[in-house]
């Protein structure tokens, strides 16, 4: 067994990686913050991993593992074999890691699992689309939701709008959902019950209205919102 250990290339200046035939395990945050990495290839004899168009997958290609930070394509359609987009919110490991070139990502009908914050820190991402046949996720005006549209999952960081109406079906705003978003004003509808960790971290808003039903606001939900100068809470009881 040959292993690439945890954080093996974390934050390094590598531009290209070739994974040999004997590598059977890749540790956590192995390629995180490799901002110059554009090329990933895997030896054709490797039976654990595969790279297609410089994107890393498990061998069966049902799990997308890593999309290089310096890959130059503006659009990416996730292959229809993929069921799981790997990521770990607790370790800060996300498969689309600080890529500055992607403007659009398309999710196929096959995908059933996407980690919270999967598409954050993509500072030129304008839209996320989802195949109409997908029964786990849906896109509304380029914004990613679960299929029932009761959880807002990801607002693209470069979506060209200064205002967005969060649908009144939404009950939860997921961790990292609006990280870095350019909206100048945000209204959380009365349907929303909770706002996740880092939900609006680094958001550019200067005004936020928090609906009357919000009961819980998690850690750093409004962290580093340096332009925020007005918070209105409609509930008579402050959220936890």
Coordinates of N, CA and C in Angstrom, one line a residue:
X1 N 0.9 -1.2 0.0 CA 0.0 0.0 0.0 C 0.9 1.2 0.0
X2 N 0.6 2.2 -0.9 CA 1.3 3.4 -0.9 C 0.3 4.5 -0.7
X3 N 0.7 5.4 0.3 CA -0.3 6.4 0.8 C 0.3 7.8 0.5
X4 N -0.5 8.7 0.1 CA -0.2 10.2 0.1 C -0.8 10.7 1.4
X5 N 0.0 11.1 2.3 CA -0.5 11.4 3.7 C -1.3 12.7 3.8
X6 N -2.0 12.8 5.0 CA -2.8 14.0 5.2 C -1.9 15.3 5.0
X7 N -2.4 16.2 4.3 CA -1.8 17.5 4.1 C -0.5 17.4 3.4
X8 N -0.3 16.4 2.6 CA 1.0 16.1 1.9 C 1.5 17.3 1.1
X9 N 0.5 17.9 0.3 CA 0.9 19.0 -0.5 C 0.2 20.3 -0.1
X10 N -0.4 20.3 1.1 CA -1.2 21.5 1.5 C -0.4 22.8 1.4
X11 N -1.0 23.7 0.6 CA -0.5 25.0 0.4 C 0.8 25.1 -0.4
X12 N 1.2 24.0 -1.0 CA 2.4 24.1 -1.8 C 2.3 24.8 -3.1
X13 N 3.4 25.0 -3.8 CA 3.4 25.7 -5.1 C 3.5 24.7 -6.2
X14 N 3.1 23.5 -6.1 CA 3.2 22.5 -7.2 C 2.2 22.9 -8.3
X15 N 2.6 22.6 -9.5 CA 1.7 22.9 -10.6 C 1.2 21.7 -11.3
X16 N 1.8 20.5 -11.0 CA 1.4 19.3 -11.7 C 1.7 18.1 -10.8
X17 N 0.8 17.1 -10.7 CA 0.9 15.9 -9.9 C 0.6 14.7 -10.8
X18 N 1.5 13.7 -10.7 CA 1.2 12.4 -11.4 C 1.2 11.4 -10.3
X19 N 0.0 10.7 -10.2 CA -0.2 9.7 -9.1 C 0.2 8.3 -9.7
X20 N 1.1 7.7 -9.1 CA 1.6 6.4 -9.6 C 0.7 5.2 -9.4
X21 N 1.0 4.1 -10.0 CA 0.1 2.9 -10.1 C -0.1 2.3 -8.7
X22 N 0.9 2.5 -7.8 CA 0.8 1.9 -6.5 C 0.0 2.7 -5.4
X23 N -0.3 3.9 -5.7 CA -1.0 4.8 -4.7 C -2.4 4.2 -4.5
X24 N -2.7 3.9 -3.2 CA -4.1 3.3 -2.9 C -4.9 4.2 -1.9
X25 N -4.2 5.2 -1.4 CA -5.0 6.1 -0.4 C -4.4 7.5 -0.5
X26 N -5.3 8.4 -0.5 CA -4.9 9.9 -0.5 C -5.5 10.5 0.8
X27 N -4.7 11.1 1.6 CA -5.1 11.6 2.9 C -5.9 12.9 2.8
X28 N -6.4 13.3 4.0 CA -7.3 14.5 4.0 C -6.4 15.7 3.7
X29 N -7.1 16.7 3.1 CA -6.5 18.0 2.7 C -5.2 17.8 1.9
X30 N -5.0 16.7 1.3 CA -3.7 16.4 0.6 C -3.4 17.5 -0.4
X31 N -4.4 18.0 -1.2 CA -4.1 18.9 -2.3 C -4.8 20.3 -2.0
X32 N -5.2 20.5 -0.8 CA -5.9 21.8 -0.5 C -5.0 23.0 -0.6
X33 N -5.5 24.1 -1.1 CA -4.8 25.3 -1.2 C -3.5 25.2 -2.0
X34 N -3.6 24.3 -3.0 CA -2.5 24.3 -4.0 C -2.9 25.1 -5.2
X35 N -2.7 26.4 -5.0 CA -3.3 27.4 -5.9 C -2.7 27.4 -7.3
X36 N -1.6 26.8 -7.5 CA -1.0 26.8 -8.8 C -1.2 25.4 -9.5
X37 N -1.8 24.5 -8.9 CA -2.0 23.2 -9.4 C -3.0 23.2 -10.5
X38 N -2.6 22.8 -11.7 CA -3.5 22.8 -12.9 C -3.6 21.4 -13.5
X39 N -2.7 20.5 -13.2 CA -2.7 19.2 -13.9 C -2.6 18.1 -12.9
X40 N -3.5 17.1 -13.0 CA -3.5 15.9 -12.2 C -3.6 14.7 -13.1
X41 N -2.7 13.8 -13.1 CA -2.8 12.6 -13.9 C -2.6 11.4 -13.0
X42 N -3.1 10.3 -13.5 CA -3.0 9.0 -12.7 C -2.5 7.9 -13.7
X43 N -1.5 7.2 -13.2 CA -1.0 6.0 -14.0 C -2.2 5.1 -14.4
X44 N -2.2 4.7 -15.6 CA -3.3 3.9 -16.1 C -3.4 2.5 -15.4
X45 N -2.3 2.1 -14.7 CA -2.3 0.8 -14.0 C -2.9 1.0 -12.6
X46 N -3.2 2.2 -12.2 CA -3.7 2.4 -10.8 C -5.2 1.9 -10.8
X47 N -5.5 1.1 -9.8 CA -6.9 0.6 -9.7 C -7.7 1.2 -8.6
X48 N -7.2 2.3 -8.1 CA -7.9 3.1 -7.0 C -8.4 4.5 -7.4
X49 N -7.6 5.1 -8.3 CA -7.9 6.4 -8.7 C -7.9 6.6 -10.2
X50 N -8.5 7.6 -10.7 CA -8.5 7.9 -12.1 C -8.6 9.5 -12.3
X51 N -7.9 10.0 -13.3 CA -8.0 11.4 -13.6 C -8.6 11.5 -15.0
X52 N -9.6 12.4 -15.2 CA -10.1 12.7 -16.5 C -10.1 14.2 -16.7
X53 N -9.5 14.7 -17.7 CA -9.3 16.1 -18.0 C -8.8 16.8 -16.8
X54 N -7.8 16.2 -16.1 CA -7.0 16.7 -14.9 C -7.9 16.8 -13.7
X55 N -9.0 16.2 -13.6 CA -9.9 16.2 -12.4 C -9.7 14.8 -11.8
X56 N -9.6 14.7 -10.5 CA -9.3 13.5 -9.8 C -10.6 12.8 -9.3
X57 N -10.7 11.5 -9.6 CA -11.9 10.7 -9.2 C -11.4 9.4 -8.5
X58 N -12.3 8.7 -7.8 CA -11.9 7.3 -7.5 C -12.0 6.5 -8.8
X59 N -11.6 5.2 -8.7 CA -11.4 4.4 -9.9 C -12.7 4.2 -10.7
X60 N -13.8 4.1 -9.9 CA -15.1 3.8 -10.6 C -15.7 5.1 -11.1
X61 N -15.1 6.2 -10.8 CA -15.6 7.6 -11.2 C -17.0 7.8 -10.6
X62 N -17.3 7.3 -9.5 CA -18.6 7.6 -8.8 C -18.4 8.7 -7.7
X63 N -17.1 9.0 -7.5 CA -16.8 10.1 -6.5 C -15.8 11.0 -7.1
X64 N -16.2 12.3 -7.1 CA -15.3 13.4 -7.5 C -14.5 13.8 -6.3
X65 N -13.1 13.7 -6.4 CA -12.3 14.0 -5.3 C -11.6 15.4 -5.3
X66 N -11.2 15.8 -6.5 CA -10.5 17.1 -6.5 C -10.4 17.7 -7.9
X67 N -10.8 19.0 -7.9 CA -10.7 19.8 -9.1 C -9.6 20.8 -8.9
X68 N -8.6 20.8 -9.8 CA -7.4 21.7 -9.5 C -7.7 23.2 -9.5
X69 N -7.1 23.9 -8.6 CA -7.3 25.3 -8.3 C -6.9 26.1 -9.6
X70 N -5.9 25.7 -10.3 CA -5.5 26.5 -11.5 C -5.9 25.9 -12.8
X71 N -6.9 25.1 -12.8 CA -7.4 24.5 -14.1 C -8.2 25.7 -14.7
X72 N -7.9 25.9 -16.0 CA -8.3 27.2 -16.7 C -9.7 27.2 -17.3
X73 N -10.4 26.1 -17.3 CA -11.7 26.1 -18.0 C -12.7 27.0 -17.2
X74 N -13.6 27.6 -18.0 CA -14.6 28.5 -17.4 C -15.8 27.7 -17.0
X75 N -16.1 26.6 -17.7 CA -17.3 25.8 -17.4 C -16.9 24.4 -17.1
X76 N -17.6 23.7 -16.3 CA -17.3 22.3 -16.0 C -18.7 21.5 -15.8
X77 N -18.8 20.4 -16.5 CA -19.9 19.5 -16.4 C -19.5 18.3 -15.7
X78 N -19.9 18.0 -14.5 CA -19.5 16.9 -13.7 C -20.0 15.6 -14.5
X79 N -19.2 14.6 -14.6 CA -19.6 13.4 -15.4 C -20.8 12.7 -14.8
X80 N -21.6 12.1 -15.6 CA -22.8 11.4 -15.2 C -22.6 10.2 -14.4
X81 N -21.3 9.7 -14.3 CA -21.1 8.6 -13.4 C -21.0 9.0 -11.9
X82 N -20.8 10.3 -11.6 CA -20.6 10.7 -10.3 C -21.8 10.7 -9.4
X83 N -21.7 10.1 -8.3 CA -22.8 10.1 -7.3 C -22.5 11.0 -6.1
X84 N -21.2 11.0 -5.7 CA -20.8 11.8 -4.6 C -19.7 12.8 -4.9
X85 N -19.9 14.0 -4.5 CA -18.8 15.0 -4.6 C -18.2 15.0 -3.2
X86 N -17.0 14.6 -3.1 CA -16.3 14.5 -1.8 C -16.0 15.8 -1.2
X87 N -16.0 15.9 0.1 CA -15.6 17.1 0.8 C -15.9 16.9 2.3
X88 N -15.2 17.8 3.1 CA -15.3 17.6 4.6 C -15.3 19.0 5.2
X89 N -16.5 19.5 5.6 CA -16.6 20.8 6.2 C -15.8 21.0 7.4
X90 N -15.7 19.9 8.2 CA -15.0 20.0 9.5 C -13.5 20.2 9.3
X91 N -12.9 19.7 8.2 CA -11.5 19.8 8.0 C -11.2 21.0 7.0
X92 N -12.2 21.5 6.4 CA -12.1 22.6 5.4 C -11.6 22.0 4.1
X93 N -11.9 20.8 3.8 CA -11.5 20.2 2.5 C -12.6 20.2 1.5
X94 N -12.4 20.9 0.5 CA -13.5 21.0 -0.6 C -12.9 20.7 -1.9
X95 N -13.6 20.0 -2.8 CA -13.0 19.5 -4.0 C -12.8 20.7 -5.1
X96 N -13.6 21.7 -5.0 CA -13.4 22.9 -5.9 C -12.7 24.0 -5.1
X97 N -11.4 23.9 -5.0 CA -10.6 24.6 -4.0 C -10.0 25.9 -4.6
X98 N -10.6 27.0 -4.3 CA -10.1 28.3 -4.7 C -9.8 28.5 -6.2
X99 N -10.6 27.8 -7.0 CA -10.4 28.0 -8.5 C -11.0 29.4 -8.9
X100 N -10.2 30.1 -9.6 CA -10.6 31.5 -10.0 C -11.1 31.6 -11.5
X101 N -11.2 30.4 -12.1 CA -11.6 30.5 -13.6 C -13.0 30.0 -13.8
X102 N -13.5 29.1 -13.0 CA -14.8 28.6 -13.2 C -15.9 29.7 -13.1
X103 N -16.8 29.7 -14.1 CA -17.9 30.6 -14.0 C -19.2 29.8 -13.9
X104 N -19.2 28.6 -14.3 CA -20.4 27.7 -14.3 C -20.1 26.3 -14.0
X105 N -20.9 25.7 -13.2 CA -20.7 24.2 -12.9 C -22.1 23.6 -13.1
X106 N -22.1 22.4 -13.8 CA -23.3 21.7 -14.0 C -23.3 20.4 -13.3
X107 N -24.3 20.1 -12.6 CA -24.5 18.9 -11.7 C -25.4 17.9 -12.4
X108 N -25.0 16.7 -12.7 CA -25.8 15.7 -13.4 C -26.9 15.1 -12.5
X109 N -27.8 14.3 -13.1 CA -28.9 13.7 -12.4 C -28.4 12.6 -11.4
X110 N -27.2 12.1 -11.6 CA -26.6 11.0 -10.8 C -26.2 11.4 -9.4
X111 N -25.9 12.7 -9.2 CA -25.3 13.2 -7.9 C -26.3 13.1 -6.8
X112 N -25.9 12.5 -5.7 CA -26.8 12.4 -4.5 C -26.2 13.0 -3.3
X113 N -24.9 13.4 -3.3 CA -24.3 13.9 -2.1 C -23.3 15.0 -2.5
X114 N -23.5 16.2 -1.8 CA -22.7 17.4 -2.0 C -22.4 18.0 -0.7
X115 N -21.1 18.2 -0.3 CA -20.8 18.7 1.0 C -21.2 20.2 1.1
X116 N -21.5 20.6 2.3 CA -21.8 22.0 2.5 C -20.5 22.8 2.2
X117 N -20.7 23.9 1.4 CA -19.5 24.7 1.1 C -18.7 24.2 -0.1
X118 N -19.3 23.2 -0.8 CA -18.6 22.6 -1.9 C -18.1 23.6 -2.9
X119 N -18.9 24.6 -3.2 CA -18.6 25.6 -4.3 C -18.3 27.0 -3.8
X120 N -18.0 27.1 -2.5 CA -17.6 28.4 -2.0 C -16.1 28.7 -2.4
X121 N -15.7 29.9 -2.3 CA -14.3 30.3 -2.6 C -14.0 30.2 -4.1
X122 N -15.0 30.1 -4.9 CA -14.9 30.2 -6.4 C -15.3 31.6 -6.8
X123 N -14.3 32.5 -6.8 CA -14.7 33.9 -6.8 C -15.2 34.4 -8.2
X124 N -15.2 33.6 -9.2 CA -15.8 34.0 -10.5 C -17.0 33.1 -10.8
X125 N -17.4 32.3 -9.9 CA -18.6 31.4 -10.2 C -19.9 32.2 -10.2
X126 N -20.6 32.1 -11.4 CA -21.8 32.9 -11.6 C -23.1 32.0 -11.4
X127 N -23.0 30.7 -11.7 CA -24.2 29.9 -11.7 C -23.8 28.4 -11.4
X128 N -24.7 27.8 -10.7 CA -24.7 26.3 -10.5 C -26.0 25.8 -11.1
X129 N -25.9 24.9 -12.1 CA -27.0 24.3 -12.7 C -27.1 22.8 -12.3
X130 N -28.4 22.3 -12.3 CA -28.6 20.9 -11.9 C -29.5 20.3 -13.0
X131 N -29.2 19.1 -13.4 CA -30.0 18.4 -14.4 C -31.4 18.2 -13.8
X132 N -32.4 18.4 -14.7 CA -33.8 18.4 -14.3 C -34.2 17.0 -13.7
X133 N -33.5 16.0 -14.1 CA -33.8 14.6 -13.6 C -33.2 14.3 -12.2
X134 N -32.4 15.2 -11.7 CA -31.9 15.0 -10.4 C -33.0 15.1 -9.3
X135 N -33.1 14.1 -8.4 CA -34.1 14.1 -7.4 C -33.6 14.5 -6.0
X136 N -32.3 14.9 -5.9 CA -31.7 15.3 -4.6 C -31.4 16.8 -4.5
X137 N -31.2 17.4 -5.7 CA -30.8 18.8 -5.7 C -31.5 19.5 -6.8
X138 N -31.6 20.9 -6.7 CA -32.2 21.7 -7.7 C -31.6 23.0 -7.7
X139 N -31.6 23.7 -8.9 CA -31.1 25.0 -9.1 C -32.2 26.0 -9.3
X140 N -32.2 27.1 -8.5 CA -33.2 28.2 -8.7 C -32.4 29.4 -9.0
X141 N -32.5 30.0 -10.2 CA -31.9 31.2 -10.6 C -30.3 31.1 -10.4
X142 N -29.8 29.9 -10.7 CA -28.4 29.6 -10.6 C -27.9 29.3 -9.2
X143 N -28.8 29.3 -8.2 CA -28.5 29.0 -6.8 C -28.8 27.6 -6.4
X144 N -28.0 26.9 -5.7 CA -28.1 25.5 -5.4 C -29.0 25.3 -4.1
X145 N -30.0 24.4 -4.2 CA -30.8 24.0 -3.1 C -30.9 22.5 -3.1
X146 N -31.4 21.9 -1.9 CA -31.8 20.5 -1.9 C -33.1 20.5 -2.7
X147 N -33.5 19.2 -3.1 CA -34.6 19.1 -4.0 C -35.9 19.7 -3.5
X148 N -36.1 19.6 -2.2 CA -37.4 20.1 -1.6 C -37.3 21.7 -1.5
X149 N -36.2 22.2 -1.8 CA -36.0 23.7 -1.7 C -36.3 24.2 -0.3
X150 N -36.0 23.4 0.7 CA -36.1 23.9 2.1 C -34.8 24.2 2.7
X151 N -33.7 23.9 2.0 CA -32.3 24.3 2.5 C -31.6 25.0 1.3
X152 N -31.1 26.2 1.6 CA -30.3 26.9 0.7 C -28.8 26.4 0.9
X153 N -28.2 25.9 -0.2 CA -26.9 25.2 -0.1 C -25.8 26.1 -0.6
X154 N -25.9 26.8 -1.7 CA -24.8 27.6 -2.2 C -25.3 28.7 -3.2
X155 N -24.9 29.9 -2.8 CA -25.1 31.0 -3.7 C -23.8 31.3 -4.4
X156 N -23.7 31.3 -5.7 CA -22.5 31.5 -6.4 C -21.9 32.9 -6.1
X157 N -20.6 32.9 -5.8 CA -19.9 34.1 -5.3 C -19.9 35.3 -6.3
X158 N -20.0 35.0 -7.6 CA -19.9 36.0 -8.6 C -21.3 36.2 -9.4
X159 N -22.3 35.7 -8.8 CA -23.7 35.8 -9.4 C -23.9 37.3 -9.6
X160 N -24.2 37.8 -10.8 CA -24.3 39.2 -11.1 C -25.6 39.8 -10.6
X161 N -25.7 40.0 -9.3 CA -26.9 40.6 -8.8 C -26.6 41.3 -7.4
X162 N -27.3 42.4 -7.1 CA -27.1 43.0 -5.8 C -28.2 42.6 -4.8
X163 N -29.3 42.0 -5.3 CA -30.4 41.6 -4.5 C -30.9 40.2 -4.9
X164 N -31.2 39.4 -3.9 CA -31.8 38.1 -4.2 C -32.9 37.7 -3.2
X165 N -34.0 37.3 -3.8 CA -35.1 36.9 -2.9 C -35.0 35.4 -2.6
X166 N -34.6 35.1 -1.3 CA -34.6 33.7 -0.9 C -36.0 33.2 -0.9
X167 N -36.2 32.1 -1.6 CA -37.6 31.5 -1.6 C -38.2 31.3 -0.3
X168 N -39.5 31.4 -0.2 CA -40.2 31.2 1.1 C -40.4 29.8 1.5
X169 N -39.9 28.9 0.6 CA -39.9 27.5 1.0 C -38.7 27.1 1.9
X170 N -37.7 28.0 2.0 CA -36.5 27.7 2.7 C -36.7 27.8 4.2
X171 N -36.2 26.7 4.9 CA -36.3 26.7 6.3 C -34.9 26.8 6.9
X172 N -33.9 26.4 6.2 CA -32.5 26.4 6.7 C -31.5 27.0 5.7
X173 N -30.6 27.8 6.1 CA -29.5 28.2 5.3 C -28.3 27.5 5.8
X174 N -27.7 26.7 4.9 CA -26.7 25.7 5.3 C -25.4 26.4 5.6
X175 N -24.5 25.7 6.2 CA -23.1 26.2 6.5 C -22.5 26.7 5.2
X176 N -21.9 27.8 5.2 CA -21.1 28.3 4.1 C -22.0 28.7 2.8
X177 N -23.3 28.8 3.0 CA -24.1 28.9 1.8 C -23.9 30.3 1.0
X178 N -23.7 31.3 1.7 CA -23.5 32.7 1.1 C -22.2 33.3 1.3
X179 N -21.2 32.4 1.5 CA -19.8 32.9 1.7 C -19.4 33.8 0.6
X180 N -18.9 35.0 0.9 CA -18.4 36.0 -0.1 C -19.4 36.5 -1.1
X181 N -20.7 36.3 -0.9 CA -21.6 36.7 -1.9 C -21.6 38.3 -2.0
X182 N -21.9 38.8 -3.2 CA -21.8 40.2 -3.5 C -23.0 41.0 -3.2
X183 N -24.1 40.4 -2.7 CA -25.4 41.0 -2.4 C -25.2 42.2 -1.4
X184 N -25.8 43.3 -1.8 CA -25.6 44.5 -0.9 C -26.7 44.4 0.2
X185 N -27.8 43.8 0.0 CA -28.9 43.7 1.0 C -29.5 42.3 0.9
X186 N -29.7 41.7 2.1 CA -30.3 40.4 2.2 C -31.5 40.4 3.1
X187 N -32.6 39.8 2.7 CA -33.7 39.6 3.6 C -33.9 38.1 3.8
X188 N -33.8 37.6 5.0 CA -34.1 36.2 5.4 C -35.6 36.1 5.6
X189 N -36.3 35.3 4.8 CA -37.7 35.2 4.9 C -38.2 34.6 6.3
X190 N -39.4 34.9 6.6 CA -40.0 34.4 7.9 C -40.0 32.8 7.9
X191 N -39.9 32.2 6.8 CA -39.9 30.7 6.8 C -38.6 30.1 7.4
X192 N -37.6 30.9 7.4 CA -36.3 30.3 7.8 C -36.2 30.1 9.3
X193 N -35.7 28.9 9.7 CA -35.6 28.6 11.1 C -34.2 28.7 11.7
X194 N -33.2 28.4 10.8 CA -31.8 28.4 11.2 C -30.8 28.9 10.2
X195 N -29.7 29.5 10.6 CA -28.7 30.0 9.7 C -27.4 29.3 10.2
X196 N -26.8 28.6 9.2 CA -25.6 27.7 9.6 C -24.3 28.5 9.8
X197 N -23.3 27.7 10.2 CA -22.0 28.3 10.5 C -21.4 28.9 9.2
X198 N -20.8 30.0 9.4 CA -20.1 30.7 8.2 C -21.1 31.0 7.1
X199 N -22.4 31.0 7.3 CA -23.3 31.2 6.2 C -23.1 32.4 5.4
X200 N -22.8 33.5 6.0 CA -22.6 34.8 5.3 C -21.2 35.3 5.5
X201 N -20.2 34.5 5.8 CA -18.9 34.8 6.0 C -18.3 35.6 4.8
X202 N -17.7 36.7 5.1 CA -17.1 37.6 4.0 C -18.1 38.1 3.0
X203 N -19.4 38.0 3.3 CA -20.4 38.6 2.4 C -20.3 40.1 2.3
X204 N -20.6 40.6 1.2 CA -20.4 42.1 1.0 C -21.6 43.0 1.4
X205 N -22.6 42.3 2.0 CA -23.8 43.1 2.3 C -23.6 44.2 3.3
X206 N -24.4 45.2 3.2 CA -24.4 46.3 4.2 C -25.7 46.3 5.0
X207 N -26.6 45.5 4.6 CA -27.9 45.4 5.3 C -28.5 44.0 5.3
X208 N -28.9 43.5 6.5 CA -29.6 42.2 6.5 C -30.8 42.3 7.4
X209 N -31.9 41.7 7.0 CA -33.1 41.6 7.7 C -33.3 40.1 8.1
X210 N -33.4 39.8 9.3 CA -33.5 38.4 9.8 C -35.0 38.1 10.1
X211 N -35.6 37.2 9.5 CA -37.0 36.9 9.6 C -37.4 36.5 11.0
X212 N -38.7 36.6 11.3 CA -39.3 36.4 12.6 C -39.1 35.0 13.1
X213 N -39.0 34.0 12.3 CA -38.9 32.6 12.7 C -37.5 32.1 13.0
X214 N -36.5 32.9 12.7 CA -35.1 32.4 12.9 C -34.9 32.2 14.4
X215 N -34.6 30.9 14.7 CA -34.4 30.6 16.1 C -32.9 30.4 16.4
X216 N -32.1 30.0 15.4 CA -30.7 29.7 15.7 C -29.8 30.3 14.6
X217 N -28.8 31.0 15.1 CA -27.7 31.5 14.2 C -26.4 30.9 14.7
X218 N -25.7 30.1 13.9 CA -24.6 29.4 14.3 C -23.3 30.2 14.2
X219 N -22.2 29.6 14.7 CA -20.9 30.3 14.8 C -20.5 31.0 13.5
X220 N -20.0 32.2 13.6 CA -19.4 33.0 12.5 C -20.4 33.2 11.3
X221 N -21.7 33.0 11.5 CA -22.6 33.2 10.4 C -22.5 34.5 9.7
X222 N -22.1 35.5 10.5 CA -22.0 36.9 10.0 C -20.5 37.4 10.1
X223 N -19.6 36.4 10.2 CA -18.2 36.7 10.4 C -17.6 37.5 9.3
X224 N -16.7 38.5 9.6 CA -16.0 39.3 8.6 C -16.8 39.9 7.6
X225 N -18.0 40.3 7.9 CA -18.9 41.1 7.0 C -18.6 42.6 7.2
X226 N -17.5 43.0 6.7 CA -16.9 44.3 7.0 C -17.7 45.5 6.5
X227 N -18.7 45.2 5.6 CA -19.5 46.3 5.1 C -20.9 46.4 5.8
X228 N -21.1 45.4 6.7 CA -22.4 45.3 7.3 C -22.6 46.4 8.4
X229 N -23.6 47.3 8.1 CA -23.8 48.4 9.1 C -25.2 48.4 9.7
X230 N -26.0 47.4 9.2 CA -27.4 47.4 9.8 C -27.9 46.0 9.8
X231 N -28.4 45.6 11.0 CA -29.0 44.3 11.2 C -30.4 44.5 11.8
X232 N -31.4 44.0 11.2 CA -32.8 44.1 11.7 C -33.3 42.7 12.0
X233 N -33.7 42.5 13.2 CA -34.3 41.2 13.6 C -35.8 41.4 13.8
X234 N -36.6 40.6 13.1 CA -38.1 40.8 13.1 C -38.7 40.0 14.3
X235 N -38.0 39.1 14.9 CA -38.5 38.3 16.0 C -38.4 39.1 17.3
X236 N -39.5 39.1 18.1 CA -39.4 39.8 19.4 C -38.4 39.1 20.4
X237 N -38.1 37.8 20.1 CA -37.1 37.1 20.9 C -35.8 36.9 20.1
X238 N -34.7 37.3 20.7 CA -33.4 37.1 19.9 C -33.1 35.7 19.6
X239 N -32.6 35.4 18.4 CA -32.2 34.0 18.1 C -31.1 33.5 19.0
X240 N -31.0 32.2 19.2 CA -29.9 31.6 19.9 C -28.6 31.8 19.1

